[in-house]
């Protein structure tokens, strides 16, 4: 099959867009700014969802669901929050259509105007905290650890499949606690869960850090984040966890009776990741041949392609393959036997390479005679002939583990090679313009300096890394004193 994908060097943006479509992950919708996630793309998202859901539940969280519509007055209760999302909100003003009198179609019925407009959720803090007011009465009701899997709408002007769309899928956790420290511990715990998932399942190394005040979530006292580096040298925020303080509890009057008999506002958190992770997965690993999927998230981990000319050969190969397939599945490996006679083996090879299937097995009449099979791995494109002995299924399982680690190590090596410390603004601008990547530089901590750097270079402070030590220096822009380096990069 002809792939028709531009090279990354030629046009990274076009490469990404075409790969998403050609690999059957998603396509633009007729609704401006929205996307259709196709079955293969959704199956990857389902695997992400399943692993994250398991991790959430292991730490005591339970799932619930809250309405898509939020009364406009709810958003007005937390001033900073509404200001942060006001420009992105889609608003429902009427509840009914009617046939046009001239027969041209349907029109909005002016008599069906809502008494109060409804906002399609851009995020659910206000809706959820309104419910928490009724759910929380006493310290016995705490902590309250709730997550929901949902869709949200943020009216985007410039969209790109998975990375930025008007409607997208995500999970949002919302928790309430009796003390400030418990809420901070929760915020940090969820950041670590995200980092563990992205590194161990997506095979993408991340930097854990804090957002600057200007980049914090609207209504939060502190925003923690994980930042990943894509192959074009741009950063991508892969997850955020927010310490909300008592802001939403006070806005919605969520109080609890303490053990000592007092009455206090609870402390809150919120945290979330979205289908943007699909974009990160694609951009961090894939190549000019198509997707490269870490085995842990690949919908199909092993595909078996028969090579035959006669029905007799096909039947003999199928008998062997069905036994092998059962053995692999017994080890928890997802396997597809592509027995279609409508496409030639070469076409199938190209298709599964494009879709990033980690391991491809090819089996023909000569392999049956020799009890061998050709094994091709997607990450390195290497092929080898292996004996189909009793140890073969275990060897494939070991290969998948090796590939998962190899994909991570390759991404980590790329990040290390594209991370630099700089001490002068000239060097700072030169690296960002010519090379990109992560740049560690001193910053004086002022929003004014942060804004000027962004205006002049399009780079932002991605985070204040959590694992960096204090280091006296001078701000790369203003020359004012600085106590530590922060992470700058251009970003998605």
Coordinates of C-alpha atoms in Angstrom, one line a residue:
X1 CA 0.0 0.0 0.0
X2 CA 1.2 3.5 -0.7
X3 CA 1.6 5.4 2.6
X4 CA 1.8 9.0 1.2
X5 CA 3.1 10.5 4.4
X6 CA 5.5 13.5 4.3
X7 CA 8.7 13.0 6.1
X8 CA 9.2 14.6 9.6
X9 CA 12.1 16.6 8.2
X10 CA 10.2 17.8 5.3
X11 CA 7.1 19.1 7.2
X12 CA 6.6 17.9 10.7
X13 CA 3.1 19.3 11.0
X14 CA 1.9 17.7 7.7
X15 CA 3.6 14.5 8.7
X16 CA 1.6 14.4 11.9
X17 CA -1.7 15.3 10.3
X18 CA -1.4 12.8 7.5
X19 CA -0.2 10.0 9.9
X20 CA -3.3 10.5 12.1
X21 CA -5.5 10.1 9.1
X22 CA -3.6 7.4 7.2
X23 CA -3.2 5.2 10.3
X24 CA -7.0 5.3 10.8
X25 CA -6.8 7.0 14.2
X26 CA -9.1 10.0 13.6
X27 CA -10.5 12.4 11.0
X28 CA -11.9 15.9 11.0
X29 CA -15.7 16.2 11.5
X30 CA -18.1 18.3 9.6
X31 CA -18.6 20.1 12.9
X32 CA -15.9 22.8 12.8
X33 CA -13.0 22.1 15.2
X34 CA -14.3 18.6 16.2
X35 CA -13.0 15.2 15.3
X36 CA -14.2 11.7 14.7
X37 CA -12.1 9.2 16.6
X38 CA -12.0 6.0 14.5
X39 CA -12.1 2.5 15.9
X40 CA -8.3 1.9 15.8
X41 CA -7.6 5.3 17.5
X42 CA -10.4 4.7 20.0
X43 CA -9.0 1.3 20.9
X44 CA -5.7 2.9 21.9
X45 CA -7.6 5.5 24.0
X46 CA -9.5 2.6 25.6
X47 CA -6.3 1.0 26.7
X48 CA -5.0 4.3 28.1
X49 CA -8.4 4.8 29.9
X50 CA -8.3 1.2 31.3
X51 CA -4.8 1.6 32.8
X52 CA -5.5 5.0 34.3
X53 CA -8.8 3.9 35.7
X54 CA -7.2 1.0 37.4
X55 CA -4.5 3.3 38.9
X56 CA -7.2 5.7 40.1
X57 CA -9.2 2.9 41.8
X58 CA -6.1 1.4 43.4
X59 CA -5.6 4.8 45.2
X60 CA -9.2 4.9 46.5
X61 CA -11.0 6.9 43.8
X62 CA -14.4 6.0 42.5
X63 CA -16.1 7.1 39.3
X64 CA -19.3 9.2 39.0
X65 CA -20.9 11.3 36.3
X66 CA -22.1 14.9 36.3
X67 CA -24.2 16.9 33.8
X68 CA -22.9 18.3 30.6
X69 CA -24.7 21.6 31.1
X70 CA -23.7 24.1 33.8
X71 CA -26.0 27.0 34.8
X72 CA -24.2 30.3 33.9
X73 CA -24.6 31.5 37.4
X74 CA -22.4 28.7 38.8
X75 CA -19.4 29.9 36.8
X76 CA -19.9 33.4 38.2
X77 CA -19.4 32.2 41.7
X78 CA -15.6 31.8 41.3
X79 CA -14.3 35.0 39.7
X80 CA -10.8 33.8 38.7
X81 CA -12.2 30.5 37.3
X82 CA -14.9 32.2 35.1
X83 CA -12.3 34.7 33.8
X84 CA -10.0 31.9 32.8
X85 CA -12.6 30.0 30.7
X86 CA -15.0 32.8 29.6
X87 CA -13.6 33.1 26.1
X88 CA -13.8 29.3 25.5
X89 CA -17.4 28.6 26.6
X90 CA -20.2 27.4 24.3
X91 CA -23.6 28.6 25.5
X92 CA -27.0 27.1 25.1
X93 CA -29.7 29.9 25.0
X94 CA -32.8 28.0 23.7
X95 CA -34.4 24.6 24.2
X96 CA -36.4 24.1 21.1
X97 CA -36.5 24.3 17.3
X98 CA -39.4 24.7 15.0
X99 CA -40.1 24.4 11.2
X100 CA -39.6 27.7 9.4
X101 CA -42.8 29.2 8.0
X102 CA -41.3 29.4 4.5
X103 CA -40.5 25.7 4.6
X104 CA -36.7 26.2 4.4
X105 CA -36.0 24.0 7.3
X106 CA -35.8 24.4 11.1
X107 CA -35.1 27.5 13.0
X108 CA -34.7 28.4 16.7
X109 CA -38.0 29.0 18.4
X110 CA -37.8 32.5 19.9
X111 CA -40.4 31.5 22.4
X112 CA -38.1 28.8 23.8
X113 CA -35.5 31.1 25.3
X114 CA -34.0 29.7 28.5
X115 CA -34.5 31.7 31.7
X116 CA -30.9 31.1 32.5
X117 CA -28.3 30.2 29.8
X118 CA -26.5 26.9 30.1
X119 CA -22.8 26.5 29.5
X120 CA -21.5 23.3 27.9
X121 CA -18.9 22.2 30.4
X122 CA -15.3 23.4 29.7
X123 CA -14.4 21.7 33.0
X124 CA -16.7 20.6 35.9
X125 CA -15.4 22.2 39.1
X126 CA -18.4 24.5 39.5
X127 CA -21.0 21.7 38.8
X128 CA -19.3 19.2 41.1
X129 CA -18.7 21.6 44.0
X130 CA -22.3 22.5 43.9
X131 CA -23.1 18.8 44.5
X132 CA -20.4 18.5 47.2
X133 CA -22.2 21.0 49.3
X134 CA -25.0 18.4 49.7
X135 CA -22.7 15.4 50.0
X136 CA -20.3 16.7 52.7
X137 CA -21.6 17.5 56.2
X138 CA -19.0 16.0 58.5
X139 CA -15.4 14.9 58.8
X140 CA -16.8 11.4 58.4
X141 CA -17.6 12.2 54.8
X142 CA -14.0 13.0 54.0
X143 CA -11.9 12.5 52.0
X144 CA -14.2 12.5 49.0
X145 CA -12.3 11.0 46.0
X146 CA -14.3 11.3 42.8
X147 CA -13.3 10.9 39.1
X148 CA -15.4 11.2 36.0
X149 CA -14.7 10.2 32.4
X150 CA -16.4 12.7 30.2
X151 CA -16.2 15.0 27.2
X152 CA -15.7 18.8 27.4
X153 CA -16.0 21.7 25.0
X154 CA -13.6 24.6 24.8
X155 CA -14.1 26.8 21.8
X156 CA -10.8 26.6 19.9
X157 CA -9.9 28.8 17.0
X158 CA -6.9 26.8 15.8
X159 CA -7.4 23.1 16.0
X160 CA -5.4 19.9 15.3
X161 CA -6.5 16.4 15.7
X162 CA -6.0 15.1 19.3
X163 CA -3.8 18.0 20.3
X164 CA -6.4 20.7 20.3
X165 CA -10.0 20.3 19.4
X166 CA -13.2 22.1 20.3
X167 CA -14.6 18.9 21.9
X168 CA -12.3 16.3 23.5
X169 CA -12.4 13.3 25.8
X170 CA -10.8 13.3 29.2
X171 CA -11.0 12.4 32.8
X172 CA -11.3 14.9 35.6
X173 CA -10.7 14.1 39.3
X174 CA -12.2 16.2 42.0
X175 CA -11.5 15.6 45.6
X176 CA -12.3 17.2 49.0
X177 CA -10.2 16.9 52.1
X178 CA -10.3 17.9 55.8
X179 CA -6.8 19.5 55.8
X180 CA -4.6 21.5 53.6
X181 CA -1.8 19.0 53.8
X182 CA -4.1 16.1 52.8
X183 CA -5.1 18.1 49.7
X184 CA -1.5 18.8 48.8
X185 CA -0.6 15.2 49.2
X186 CA -3.5 14.2 46.9
X187 CA -2.3 16.7 44.3
X188 CA 1.2 15.3 44.4
X189 CA 0.0 11.7 44.4
X190 CA -2.0 12.2 41.2
X191 CA 0.8 14.0 39.5
X192 CA 3.0 10.9 40.2
X193 CA 0.3 8.6 38.9
X194 CA 0.2 10.5 35.6
X195 CA 4.0 10.5 35.4
X196 CA 4.1 6.8 36.1
X197 CA 1.5 6.1 33.4
X198 CA 3.1 8.3 30.8
X199 CA 6.6 6.8 31.4
X200 CA 5.7 3.2 32.0
X201 CA 2.9 2.7 29.5
X202 CA 3.4 5.5 26.9
X203 CA 7.2 5.1 27.1
X204 CA 7.6 8.9 27.2
X205 CA 9.9 10.5 29.8
X206 CA 8.5 13.5 31.6
X207 CA 9.7 16.4 33.7
X208 CA 7.6 16.9 36.9
X209 CA 7.2 20.5 37.9
X210 CA 5.1 23.5 39.0
X211 CA 3.4 26.0 36.7
X212 CA 4.2 29.7 37.2
X213 CA 1.4 31.9 38.6
X214 CA 0.5 33.1 35.2
X215 CA 0.2 29.6 33.8
X216 CA -1.8 28.1 36.7
X217 CA -5.3 26.6 36.3
X218 CA -7.9 29.3 36.8
X219 CA -9.0 29.1 40.4
X220 CA -6.1 27.0 41.7
X221 CA -3.5 28.0 44.3
X222 CA -0.9 25.7 42.7
X223 CA -0.7 23.7 39.5
X224 CA 1.6 20.7 39.1
X225 CA 2.3 19.4 35.6
X226 CA 4.3 16.9 33.6
X227 CA 6.1 18.1 30.5
X228 CA 7.2 15.9 27.6
X229 CA 9.4 16.6 24.6
X230 CA 8.2 15.8 21.1
X231 CA 10.5 15.0 18.2
X232 CA 10.2 18.4 16.6
X233 CA 11.7 20.0 19.8
X234 CA 8.5 21.3 21.2
X235 CA 7.1 20.6 24.6
X236 CA 3.7 19.1 25.3
X237 CA 1.9 19.3 28.6
X238 CA 0.9 15.7 29.3
X239 CA -1.1 16.1 32.5
X240 CA -1.9 18.6 35.3
X241 CA -2.9 18.3 39.0
X242 CA -4.2 21.3 40.8
X243 CA -4.3 22.2 44.5
X244 CA -7.4 24.4 44.7
X245 CA -7.0 25.4 48.4
X246 CA -10.4 26.4 49.7
X247 CA -11.4 28.6 46.7
X248 CA -14.2 26.4 45.4
X249 CA -15.3 25.3 48.8
X250 CA -15.8 29.0 49.8
X251 CA -17.5 29.8 46.5
X252 CA -20.0 27.0 46.9
X253 CA -20.1 27.1 50.8
X254 CA -18.9 23.5 51.2
X255 CA -18.3 23.1 55.0
X256 CA -17.8 20.2 57.3
X257 CA -18.2 19.6 61.0
X258 CA -14.7 18.9 62.4
X259 CA -13.8 16.3 65.0
X260 CA -13.5 19.1 67.5
X261 CA -17.0 20.3 66.9
X262 CA -16.0 23.3 64.7
X263 CA -17.2 24.2 61.2
X264 CA -14.6 24.6 58.4
X265 CA -14.4 24.8 54.6
X266 CA -12.9 21.7 53.0
X267 CA -9.7 21.7 50.9
X268 CA -9.9 20.7 47.2
X269 CA -8.0 19.3 44.3
X270 CA -8.7 18.6 40.6
X271 CA -6.6 16.8 38.1
X272 CA -7.0 15.6 34.5
X273 CA -5.5 14.1 31.3
X274 CA -7.2 14.0 27.9
X275 CA -7.1 12.6 24.4
X276 CA -4.1 15.0 24.0
X277 CA -2.1 12.0 25.2
X278 CA -2.8 10.4 21.9
X279 CA -1.0 13.3 20.2
X280 CA 1.9 12.8 22.6
X281 CA 2.1 9.1 21.9
X282 CA 2.2 9.7 18.1
X283 CA 4.7 12.6 18.1
X284 CA 7.1 11.1 20.7
X285 CA 7.8 7.8 18.9
X286 CA 6.5 7.5 15.3
X287 CA 8.7 7.7 12.2
X288 CA 8.4 8.3 8.5
X289 CA 7.0 4.7 8.0
X290 CA 4.1 5.3 10.4
X291 CA 3.1 4.8 14.0
X292 CA 5.4 3.3 16.5
X293 CA 3.3 2.1 19.4
X294 CA 4.7 0.9 22.8
X295 CA 3.5 -2.7 23.2
X296 CA 1.6 -2.0 26.4
X297 CA -0.8 0.4 24.5
X298 CA -0.9 -1.3 21.2
X299 CA -4.4 -2.7 20.4
X300 CA -2.7 -5.5 18.4
X301 CA 0.6 -6.6 19.8
X302 CA 1.3 -9.4 17.4
X303 CA -0.1 -9.8 13.9
X304 CA 0.4 -13.0 11.9
X305 CA 0.5 -12.8 8.1
X306 CA 0.2 -16.1 6.2
X307 CA 2.0 -16.5 2.9
X308 CA 0.4 -19.0 0.6
X309 CA -0.6 -19.7 -3.0
X310 CA -3.0 -22.6 -2.7
X311 CA -6.0 -23.4 -0.4
X312 CA -4.1 -26.5 0.9
X313 CA -1.1 -24.3 1.9
X314 CA -3.5 -21.8 3.6
X315 CA -5.2 -24.6 5.6
X316 CA -1.9 -26.1 6.8
X317 CA -0.6 -22.6 7.8
X318 CA -3.9 -21.8 9.6
X319 CA -3.8 -25.0 11.7
X320 CA -0.3 -24.0 12.9
X321 CA -1.2 -20.4 13.4
X322 CA -4.3 -21.1 15.5
X323 CA -2.2 -23.2 17.9
X324 CA 0.4 -20.4 18.1
X325 CA -2.3 -17.7 18.5
X326 CA -3.8 -19.6 21.5
X327 CA -0.4 -20.0 23.2
X328 CA 0.4 -16.2 22.8
X329 CA -3.1 -15.2 24.0
X330 CA -2.6 -17.5 27.1
X331 CA 0.4 -15.2 28.0
X332 CA -1.9 -12.1 27.7
X333 CA -0.7 -11.1 24.3
X334 CA -3.2 -9.6 21.9
X335 CA -2.9 -11.4 18.5
X336 CA -4.5 -10.9 15.1
X337 CA -4.4 -13.6 12.4
X338 CA -4.8 -11.7 9.1
X339 CA -6.3 -14.4 6.9
X340 CA -7.7 -12.1 4.3
X341 CA -7.2 -13.3 0.7
X342 CA -8.1 -9.9 -0.7
X343 CA -4.7 -8.3 0.0
X344 CA -1.2 -9.6 -0.7
X345 CA 1.3 -10.1 2.1
X346 CA 3.4 -7.1 1.0
X347 CA 0.3 -4.8 1.3
X348 CA -0.4 -6.2 4.8
X349 CA 3.2 -5.7 5.9
X350 CA 3.0 -2.0 4.9
X351 CA -0.4 -1.6 6.6
X352 CA 0.7 -3.0 10.0
X353 CA 3.9 -1.0 9.8
X354 CA 1.9 2.1 9.3
X355 CA -0.4 1.2 12.2
X356 CA 2.5 0.6 14.5
X357 CA 1.8 -3.0 15.4
X358 CA 4.9 -4.0 17.5
X359 CA 5.6 -7.5 16.2
X360 CA 4.7 -9.0 12.8
X361 CA 5.0 -12.8 12.2
X362 CA 5.1 -14.1 8.6
X363 CA 4.6 -17.8 8.0
X364 CA 4.8 -19.6 4.7
X365 CA 5.0 -23.2 3.4
X366 CA 8.8 -23.3 3.8
X367 CA 8.5 -22.1 7.4
X368 CA 6.1 -25.0 8.1
X369 CA 8.7 -27.4 6.7
X370 CA 11.5 -25.9 8.8
X371 CA 9.3 -25.1 11.8
X372 CA 10.4 -21.5 11.7
X373 CA 8.8 -18.1 11.4
X374 CA 9.9 -14.6 10.3
X375 CA 9.7 -12.1 13.1
X376 CA 9.8 -8.3 12.4
X377 CA 9.8 -5.7 15.1
X378 CA 8.3 -2.3 14.5
X379 CA 10.6 -0.2 16.7
X380 CA 13.9 -1.0 14.8
X381 CA 12.4 -2.5 11.6
X382 CA 14.7 -5.5 12.2
X383 CA 13.8 -9.0 10.9
X384 CA 15.0 -12.4 12.0
X385 CA 14.0 -16.0 11.5
X386 CA 13.2 -17.9 14.7
X387 CA 12.5 -21.5 15.5
X388 CA 8.9 -22.2 16.5
X389 CA 9.8 -24.4 19.5
X390 CA 8.2 -24.6 22.9
X391 CA 10.0 -21.5 24.0
X392 CA 8.8 -19.3 21.1
X393 CA 5.7 -17.8 22.8
X394 CA 7.9 -16.8 25.8
X395 CA 10.5 -15.3 23.4
X396 CA 7.8 -13.1 21.9
X397 CA 6.6 -12.0 25.3
X398 CA 10.2 -11.1 26.2
X399 CA 10.6 -9.3 22.9
X400 CA 7.6 -7.1 23.6
X401 CA 9.1 -6.2 27.0
X402 CA 12.4 -5.4 25.4
X403 CA 10.7 -3.2 22.8
X404 CA 8.7 -1.3 25.4
X405 CA 12.0 -0.4 27.2
X406 CA 13.8 0.3 23.9
X407 CA 11.1 2.8 22.9
X408 CA 11.4 4.6 26.2
X409 CA 15.2 4.6 26.2
X410 CA 15.2 6.1 22.7
X411 CA 12.8 8.9 23.8
X412 CA 14.9 9.6 26.9
X413 CA 18.1 9.7 24.9
X414 CA 16.4 12.2 22.5
X415 CA 15.3 14.4 25.4
X416 CA 18.8 14.4 27.0
X417 CA 20.4 15.3 23.7
X418 CA 18.0 18.1 23.3
X419 CA 18.1 19.6 26.8
X420 CA 20.6 22.4 27.4
X421 CA 21.6 24.9 30.1
X422 CA 22.1 28.5 29.0
X423 CA 23.3 31.6 30.8
X424 CA 23.0 34.3 28.1
X425 CA 19.9 35.6 26.3
X426 CA 21.6 35.5 23.0
X427 CA 22.4 31.8 23.4
X428 CA 18.9 31.3 24.7
X429 CA 17.3 32.8 21.5
X430 CA 19.7 31.0 19.2
X431 CA 19.0 27.6 20.6
X432 CA 15.2 28.1 20.5
X433 CA 15.3 29.4 17.0
X434 CA 17.7 26.8 15.5
X435 CA 17.4 23.7 17.6
X436 CA 14.4 23.8 20.0
X437 CA 14.2 21.4 22.8
X438 CA 14.3 22.0 26.6
X439 CA 16.3 25.0 27.7
X440 CA 17.1 25.4 31.4
X441 CA 17.8 29.0 32.3
X442 CA 17.6 31.4 35.3
X443 CA 14.4 33.5 35.6
X444 CA 13.8 36.3 38.0
X445 CA 10.3 35.1 38.8
X446 CA 8.4 38.1 37.5
X447 CA 5.4 37.9 35.2
X448 CA 6.8 40.8 33.2
X449 CA 9.9 39.0 32.3
X450 CA 8.0 35.8 31.5
X451 CA 5.7 37.8 29.2
X452 CA 8.5 39.5 27.4
X453 CA 10.4 36.3 26.7
X454 CA 7.3 34.8 25.3
X455 CA 6.6 37.7 23.0
X456 CA 10.2 37.7 21.7
X457 CA 10.9 34.0 21.4
X458 CA 7.5 32.3 21.6
X459 CA 9.0 30.2 24.4
X460 CA 7.2 29.8 27.8
X461 CA 8.2 28.6 31.2
X462 CA 6.9 25.1 30.9
X463 CA 7.5 24.4 34.6
X464 CA 9.6 25.0 37.6
X465 CA 11.1 21.5 37.9
X466 CA 10.5 19.7 41.2
X467 CA 13.8 17.8 41.2
X468 CA 16.2 20.7 40.6
X469 CA 18.4 22.1 43.4
X470 CA 18.6 25.7 44.4
X471 CA 21.2 27.5 42.3
X472 CA 22.2 31.2 42.6
X473 CA 22.4 33.0 39.3
X474 CA 21.1 35.8 37.1
X475 CA 17.9 35.9 35.1
X476 CA 18.7 35.2 31.5
X477 CA 16.6 38.1 30.4
X478 CA 16.7 40.8 33.1
X479 CA 20.0 40.0 34.8
X480 CA 18.2 40.2 38.2
X481 CA 19.0 37.6 40.9
X482 CA 17.6 34.1 40.5
X483 CA 17.6 31.2 42.9
X484 CA 17.0 28.3 40.4
X485 CA 16.8 27.4 36.7
X486 CA 13.4 26.8 35.2
X487 CA 12.4 24.9 32.1
X488 CA 11.7 26.9 28.9
X489 CA 10.5 25.6 25.6
X490 CA 8.2 26.3 22.7
X491 CA 5.1 24.3 23.1
X492 CA 1.9 22.8 21.7

